């Protein structure tokens, strides 16, 4: 059996199936939106296509989209001031820390008003804990306890009230700003932990082999500096100053939504701005973002996926329509976060600070859980690996560590039972994937038939994994744990079984196509 010949023969059929699948999805989605739009919540008159409504039922997307003009003006002013001050006074790390601290705190005062006092108080105590305990064996316990304590308390007490401190402070509750501070503080907690551990590790021996990294890294071997090198190299002790720390926590372009970067990488780029992206690269990045925004507007004018989920209307539809809406909601979520994260990363790049890309790969090009999480909130994944997964023991305790990591991720997002359900479902789905990967690695296919069997089993496993991912994310972010029974029953009843079979077949075909994309990339290198 010639495996390469089989691959070439199957590719046209896979492409034809994918084209037919998306033609059906688009046709049926248009029909559903047209037939049920009068019963859906969150639709507004459209502007891109006047005859259509626009689905702005998602609060996060609605707020981001509505504030885009003012955000763009504000960041343009911030960027201009920072560049002019850097050039005129020839500022280095300490000077730029002061500049970004003043700019960012002006921004935070508008967002949070008097609640900036809470942010400064918690951040200052965290700084003192780091300086006092960083060189002791109790550091990790004290540090994590402090940060998780405030992560939970901020949510339980809804950001606190000044009146609870004393009646003479009660008047400050009238000046809480335009945005709830404890929502944004989740990202601040990640930065506080990053600062603490980067300072803690700066006093130990680095296990990062700089020379070996430069030899293997295409960016560093070309004379530039990649993000990983900036993160692992560490910075001088004078960079761990209180001013630099505060400017890192409040850095305006990334404050609201990320992406997340380490303290080491931030402090290094205050001294020497990023040189991996030229003006032309950043301009092209911005233009691609605008085209993606137009794609999102077109999608929300034509397909009302999120409105179906918010309104609960999809529970009255046939199983095939439930699948289409569920799949569409995930595509909408991916594109929403893609646009939000890339917008803020764009401004950070202009300001001279490079951060990891959060969506480096399309959601439709991930066929296992590990790949999906590395390419969804990628900067958060890097943070989790560096500050939680590896300190817990890494791959030596992988099966146990994923439960700790995903439980933390759920708590970090919000104190909701549906998010814990999502986290634990994801961990359950990780177990068979780990077992399958171990078995596949142990089995070394020595014949073409063996390779063919492994490839087919991998495609089948990919189809099951994608289905599990859909279920976990819909439970965690749409229907909640109470909706699991309803969702499962939709596809296990008589009308739903053919849909379930077709869904698995479709994801099997999609996984095979991803294999072809992977092989093409490997051959091009």
XYZ file of C-alpha atoms in Angstrom:
525
model
C 0.000 0.000 0.000
C 1.339 3.427 -1.024
C 0.260 5.825 1.716
C 1.182 8.970 -0.274
C -0.926 7.751 -3.194
C -3.900 7.190 -0.856
C -3.503 10.710 0.523
C -3.541 12.250 -2.953
C -6.615 10.264 -3.976
C -8.638 11.135 -0.879
C -7.896 14.882 -0.900
C -10.367 15.891 -3.707
C -13.179 13.955 -1.980
C -12.382 15.598 1.366
C -12.466 19.064 -0.204
C -15.759 18.349 -2.004
C -17.326 17.110 1.242
C -16.127 20.207 3.137
C -17.497 22.510 0.422
C -20.872 20.732 0.484
C -20.941 20.877 4.307
C -20.338 24.633 4.446
C -22.807 25.277 1.618
C -25.451 23.438 3.644
C -24.485 25.238 6.907
C -24.683 28.680 5.241
C -27.991 27.927 3.500
C -29.632 26.524 6.642
C -28.249 29.310 8.872
C -29.684 31.982 6.574
C -33.035 30.178 6.596
C -33.114 29.875 10.394
C -32.227 33.544 10.888
C -34.858 34.659 8.377
C -37.622 32.455 9.827
C -37.106 33.170 13.546
C -35.650 36.695 13.838
C -38.879 38.130 15.333
C -38.535 35.795 18.365
C -34.850 36.549 19.111
C -33.375 38.935 21.698
C -30.472 41.304 21.086
C -31.041 42.187 17.424
C -30.582 45.790 16.258
C -31.162 47.478 12.872
C -28.222 46.671 10.615
C -25.916 49.141 8.881
C -23.841 46.903 6.596
C -26.909 45.303 5.009
C -29.873 47.673 5.631
C -32.521 44.979 5.081
C -31.004 42.799 7.834
C -30.792 43.061 11.597
C -27.447 42.892 13.415
C -26.882 40.364 16.198
C -25.397 42.315 19.146
C -26.841 40.008 21.809
C -23.402 39.275 23.302
C -22.727 41.948 25.962
C -18.939 41.723 25.691
C -18.972 42.154 21.925
C -21.610 44.898 22.108
C -19.546 46.924 24.606
C -16.286 46.488 22.698
C -17.898 47.340 19.344
C -19.711 50.366 20.788
C -16.554 51.764 22.415
C -14.230 51.176 19.449
C -14.214 54.819 18.227
C -13.362 56.329 21.623
C -10.846 53.556 22.406
C -9.059 54.200 19.117
C -8.864 57.959 19.761
C -7.605 57.403 23.335
C -4.927 54.907 22.321
C -3.804 57.100 19.415
C -3.261 59.979 21.878
C -1.505 57.704 24.421
C 0.796 56.270 21.755
C 1.690 59.693 20.360
C 2.542 61.065 23.845
C 4.661 58.020 24.749
C 6.649 58.120 21.483
C 7.265 61.860 21.665
C 8.447 61.745 25.281
C 10.714 58.748 24.581
C 12.306 60.499 21.581
C 12.613 63.992 23.127
C 14.054 62.922 26.502
C 15.759 59.719 25.206
C 14.054 57.734 27.922
C 15.085 54.232 28.971
C 13.347 51.727 31.258
C 12.902 53.877 34.377
C 11.806 56.943 32.404
C 9.352 54.969 30.281
C 7.998 53.312 33.445
C 7.060 56.763 34.754
C 5.542 57.762 31.390
C 3.408 54.634 31.120
C 2.456 54.842 34.784
C 1.088 58.392 34.351
C -0.668 57.542 31.071
C -2.135 54.296 32.405
C -3.338 55.754 35.682
C -5.117 58.530 33.784
C -6.861 55.748 31.856
C -7.648 53.795 35.046
C -9.082 56.858 36.791
C -11.621 57.178 33.976
C -12.421 53.463 34.061
C -12.581 52.893 37.819
C -12.684 56.297 39.510
C -12.035 56.111 43.247
C -11.808 52.290 43.072
C -8.221 52.737 41.932
C -7.513 52.881 45.689
C -8.430 49.182 45.986
C -6.144 48.287 43.068
C -3.198 50.236 44.512
C -3.690 48.796 48.006
C -3.746 45.134 46.913
C -0.888 45.658 44.434
C 1.275 47.366 47.067
C 0.800 44.569 49.601
C 1.617 42.023 46.888
C 4.851 43.918 46.107
C 5.875 43.865 49.787
C 5.134 40.126 50.063
C 7.336 39.429 47.052
C 10.224 41.468 48.427
C 9.964 39.871 51.886
C 9.294 36.201 50.992
C 10.918 35.791 47.540
C 14.049 34.116 48.938
C 12.269 31.914 51.469
C 10.887 28.381 51.133
C 7.416 29.683 52.066
C 7.223 31.975 49.040
C 4.929 29.903 46.796
C 2.446 29.103 49.569
C 2.208 32.699 50.844
C 2.148 34.201 47.357
C -0.544 31.948 45.842
C -2.675 32.136 48.994
C -2.655 35.933 48.878
C -3.523 36.202 45.192
C -6.230 33.525 45.167
C -7.732 35.027 48.338
C -8.237 38.405 46.660
C -9.289 36.821 43.367
C -12.163 35.174 45.251
C -12.969 38.053 47.630
C -13.145 40.605 44.801
C -15.888 38.546 43.162
C -17.738 37.563 46.343
C -17.965 41.182 47.539
C -18.464 42.621 44.019
C -15.443 44.911 44.271
C -16.252 46.044 47.850
C -17.843 49.321 48.856
C -16.228 52.302 50.538
C -19.134 52.506 52.991
C -18.059 49.130 54.440
C -14.750 50.743 55.472
C -16.515 53.592 57.259
C -19.370 56.027 56.754
C -17.006 58.940 56.160
C -15.744 57.101 53.035
C -19.215 56.319 51.720
C -19.258 59.341 49.365
C -16.523 57.666 47.269
C -19.072 55.051 46.170
C -20.506 57.769 43.925
C -17.218 57.840 41.968
C -16.724 54.210 40.920
C -15.965 55.002 37.268
C -17.452 53.494 34.131
C -16.115 49.937 34.390
C -16.140 47.452 37.287
C -12.568 47.281 38.573
C -12.760 43.743 39.963
C -13.482 42.348 36.479
C -10.253 43.844 35.091
C -8.367 42.842 38.231
C -8.346 39.203 37.092
C -5.677 40.189 34.571
C -3.854 42.246 37.209
C -3.619 39.105 39.381
C -1.854 37.269 36.545
C 0.621 40.145 36.237
C 1.216 40.246 40.002
C 2.013 36.519 39.978
C 4.293 36.965 36.965
C 6.215 39.759 38.715
C 6.556 37.700 41.886
C 7.875 34.563 40.226
C 10.172 36.415 37.813
C 11.706 38.169 40.840
C 11.851 34.868 42.772
C 13.596 33.065 39.898
C 15.978 35.983 39.283
C 17.771 34.954 42.497
C 18.265 31.358 41.392
C 20.141 29.570 38.633
C 18.475 29.825 35.249
C 17.814 26.529 33.458
C 17.313 28.337 30.157
C 20.108 27.547 27.681
C 20.532 30.829 25.775
C 23.009 29.514 23.203
C 20.966 26.430 22.341
C 17.825 28.568 22.024
C 19.503 31.008 19.622
C 20.632 28.100 17.430
C 17.113 26.661 17.242
C 15.064 29.873 17.048
C 14.589 31.391 13.573
C 13.954 34.873 15.023
C 16.946 34.970 17.386
C 19.321 33.398 14.838
C 18.362 36.233 12.453
C 19.709 38.829 14.911
C 16.376 39.757 16.494
C 14.952 38.831 19.896
C 11.935 36.544 20.240
C 9.374 36.764 23.019
C 10.511 33.532 24.696
C 14.097 34.807 24.932
C 12.892 38.064 26.537
C 10.792 36.099 29.016
C 13.417 33.543 30.003
C 16.529 35.729 29.948
C 15.503 37.697 33.019
C 16.300 41.330 33.833
C 18.646 43.155 36.197
C 17.537 43.532 39.820
C 17.043 47.308 39.459
C 14.202 46.635 36.968
C 12.118 45.140 39.805
C 11.369 48.609 41.151
C 7.935 49.654 42.446
C 7.409 52.174 39.614
C 8.154 49.575 36.915
C 5.940 47.066 38.723
C 2.956 49.452 38.792
C 3.431 50.495 35.163
C 3.437 46.775 34.233
C 0.216 46.081 36.139
C -1.596 49.078 34.629
C -0.036 49.146 31.112
C -2.911 50.768 29.205
C -2.919 48.920 25.826
C -3.240 45.502 27.529
C -5.069 46.418 30.721
C -8.665 45.594 29.744
C -8.301 42.238 28.001
C -4.659 41.250 27.431
C -2.946 39.476 25.749
C -0.846 38.516 28.768
C 2.902 39.067 28.885
C 5.466 38.292 31.563
C 7.159 40.954 33.672
C 10.582 40.048 32.246
C 9.376 40.618 28.684
C 7.692 43.918 29.594
C 10.676 45.366 31.484
C 13.117 44.341 28.728
C 11.102 46.140 26.062
C 10.852 49.346 28.088
C 14.598 49.631 27.595
C 14.735 48.475 23.972
C 11.383 48.551 22.065
C 10.467 45.459 20.050
C 12.219 45.119 16.682
C 10.484 42.048 15.267
C 7.645 44.030 13.664
C 8.440 46.854 11.261
C 6.071 49.761 10.544
C 5.001 47.912 7.404
C 4.311 44.705 9.382
C 2.214 46.553 11.967
C 0.278 48.415 9.248
C -0.493 45.140 7.475
C -1.520 43.612 10.825
C -3.955 46.506 11.351
C -5.434 46.192 7.852
C -5.994 42.472 8.348
C -7.769 43.293 11.606
C -10.097 45.729 9.795
C -10.950 43.058 7.210
C -11.698 40.602 10.058
C -13.972 43.206 11.680
C -15.915 43.535 8.425
C -16.196 39.733 8.288
C -17.648 39.744 11.820
C -20.147 42.451 10.876
C -21.203 40.465 7.801
C -21.585 37.331 9.897
C -23.687 38.993 12.621
C -25.914 40.632 9.983
C -26.679 37.305 8.305
C -26.429 34.631 11.029
C -27.996 35.158 14.458
C -26.233 32.270 16.226
C -25.650 33.983 19.570
C -29.164 35.451 19.636
C -30.587 31.930 19.237
C -28.539 30.759 22.237
C -29.316 33.831 24.395
C -33.023 33.658 23.598
C -33.255 29.911 24.234
C -34.921 29.525 20.838
C -32.593 26.742 19.708
C -34.198 24.374 22.236
C -37.297 24.376 20.010
C -35.376 23.376 16.861
C -34.539 20.042 15.240
C -31.274 18.272 16.264
C -29.545 19.264 13.013
C -30.383 22.920 13.710
C -29.146 22.586 17.299
C -25.813 21.374 15.895
C -25.659 24.288 13.421
C -26.408 26.885 16.123
C -23.923 25.288 18.547
C -21.200 25.225 15.910
C -22.033 28.798 14.892
C -21.849 30.060 18.492
C -18.319 28.667 18.826
C -17.261 30.310 15.550
C -18.746 33.603 16.782
C -16.909 33.296 20.116
C -13.614 32.589 18.357
C -13.943 35.570 16.025
C -15.065 37.851 18.882
C -11.993 37.098 20.999
C -9.779 37.143 17.897
C -10.836 40.741 17.217
C -10.644 41.941 20.834
C -7.212 40.474 21.539
C -5.682 41.493 18.228
C -6.941 45.055 18.628
C -5.130 45.532 21.936
C -2.044 43.665 20.703
C -1.944 46.023 17.696
C -1.716 49.074 19.980
C 0.885 47.409 22.172
C 3.064 46.705 19.120
C 2.819 50.348 18.051
C 3.924 51.320 21.570
C 6.997 49.083 21.284
C 5.881 46.152 23.451
C 5.492 42.779 21.723
C 3.147 40.251 23.322
C 2.221 36.704 22.243
C -0.531 36.275 19.667
C -3.660 34.884 21.301
C -5.255 33.255 18.257
C -2.353 31.998 16.111
C -4.461 29.240 14.552
C -8.075 29.082 13.351
C -10.532 27.199 15.543
C -11.311 24.971 12.537
C -7.691 23.801 12.378
C -7.425 22.155 15.821
C -8.208 18.456 16.200
C -6.965 17.724 19.738
C -7.449 19.352 23.129
C -3.789 20.228 23.640
C -3.550 21.982 20.276
C -6.853 23.795 20.864
C -5.777 25.283 24.204
C -2.352 26.245 22.885
C -4.045 28.196 20.099
C -7.130 29.677 21.797
C -5.984 32.018 24.581
C -2.347 31.323 23.696
C -0.754 33.988 25.898
C -2.734 32.718 28.901
C -1.655 29.180 28.043
C 1.996 30.313 28.087
C 1.378 31.973 31.454
C -0.236 28.823 32.877
C 2.605 26.607 31.667
C 5.322 28.915 33.048
C 3.816 29.879 36.416
C 1.544 26.945 37.325
C 1.996 23.789 35.228
C 5.817 23.538 35.353
C 6.118 24.489 39.069
C 3.554 21.736 39.813
C 5.786 19.169 38.110
C 4.968 19.538 34.416
C 4.645 16.363 32.348
C 5.760 14.178 35.265
C 2.325 14.713 36.853
C 0.383 15.699 33.751
C -2.798 13.779 34.540
C -3.064 15.408 37.980
C -1.824 18.864 36.931
C -4.501 19.442 34.282
C -7.171 19.263 37.015
C -5.397 21.923 39.086
C -4.724 24.134 36.052
C -8.267 24.024 34.625
C -9.862 24.492 38.056
C -7.748 27.632 38.460
C -8.760 28.790 34.966
C -12.454 28.359 35.848
C -12.117 30.247 39.156
C -10.058 32.943 37.432
C -12.835 33.527 34.888
C -15.652 33.725 37.432
C -17.238 32.021 40.434
C -19.840 30.059 38.486
C -20.787 26.406 38.668
C -21.045 26.165 34.868
C -17.389 27.228 34.506
C -16.252 24.569 36.985
C -18.357 22.058 35.013
C -16.603 23.196 31.830
C -13.176 22.829 33.487
C -13.821 19.349 34.846
C -15.447 18.133 31.630
C -12.369 19.308 29.734
C -10.127 17.410 32.167
C -12.224 14.251 31.723
C -11.885 14.563 27.948
C -8.116 14.969 28.336
C -7.750 11.475 29.842
C -8.608 9.395 26.722
C -6.550 11.778 24.568
C -3.484 11.249 26.784
C -3.983 7.473 26.719
C -4.378 7.465 22.927
C -1.264 9.627 22.445
C 0.801 7.368 24.700
C -0.397 4.287 22.817
C 0.303 5.917 19.431
C 3.814 6.935 20.525
C 4.518 3.431 21.855
C 3.300 1.828 18.636
C 5.886 2.494 15.958
C 4.261 1.739 12.609
C 6.866 0.010 10.435
C 4.680 -0.672 7.399
C 2.506 1.448 5.142
C -0.546 -0.455 6.416
C 0.434 0.336 10.013
C 0.803 4.036 9.189
C -2.560 3.989 7.447
C -4.279 2.398 10.465
C -2.707 4.912 12.885
C -3.753 7.808 10.641
C -7.350 6.554 10.411
C -7.572 5.979 14.171
C -6.123 9.448 14.766
C -8.764 10.974 12.482
C -11.531 9.114 14.340
C -10.073 10.259 17.674
C -9.954 13.817 16.327
C -13.661 13.660 15.435
C -14.550 12.526 18.970
C -12.286 15.190 20.514
C -13.864 18.023 18.477
C -17.324 16.821 19.547
C -16.203 16.787 23.195
C -14.745 20.293 22.834
C -18.057 21.554 21.471
C -19.947 20.016 24.380
C -17.531 21.348 27.033
C -17.548 24.897 25.658
C -21.309 25.020 25.173
C -21.805 23.802 28.748
C -19.272 26.274 30.141
C -20.233 29.387 28.217
C -23.789 28.929 26.906
C -26.162 26.343 28.399
C -24.580 25.576 31.791
C -24.415 22.148 33.515
C -28.216 21.973 33.750
C -28.342 21.870 29.945
C -26.134 18.778 29.566
C -29.071 16.342 29.779
C -31.050 18.344 27.229
C -28.077 18.538 24.823
C -27.297 14.813 25.074
C -30.950 13.839 24.726
C -31.211 15.851 21.497
C -28.692 13.574 19.792
C -29.497 10.214 21.414
C -33.159 10.161 20.437
C -34.347 8.662 17.173
C -34.215 11.880 15.104
C -30.867 12.863 16.593
C -28.817 9.709 15.979
C -28.410 10.320 12.194
C -27.343 13.899 13.002
C -24.779 12.630 15.539
C -23.412 10.174 12.951
C -23.233 12.925 10.323
C -21.527 15.247 12.812
C -18.853 12.652 13.638
C -18.342 11.925 9.926
C -17.970 15.655 9.231
C -15.415 16.101 11.998
C -13.575 12.988 10.766
C -13.337 14.579 7.301
C -12.280 17.885 8.875
C -9.532 16.150 10.870
C -8.241 14.432 7.710
C -8.087 17.839 6.003
C -6.120 19.205 8.977
C -3.664 16.321 8.531
C -3.172 17.394 4.907
C -2.588 21.025 5.980
C -0.063 19.848 8.592
C 1.753 17.652 6.050
C 1.887 20.504 3.511
C 3.432 22.843 6.100
C 6.003 20.245 7.116
C 7.012 19.575 3.512
C 7.343 23.324 2.819
C 9.865 23.603 5.674
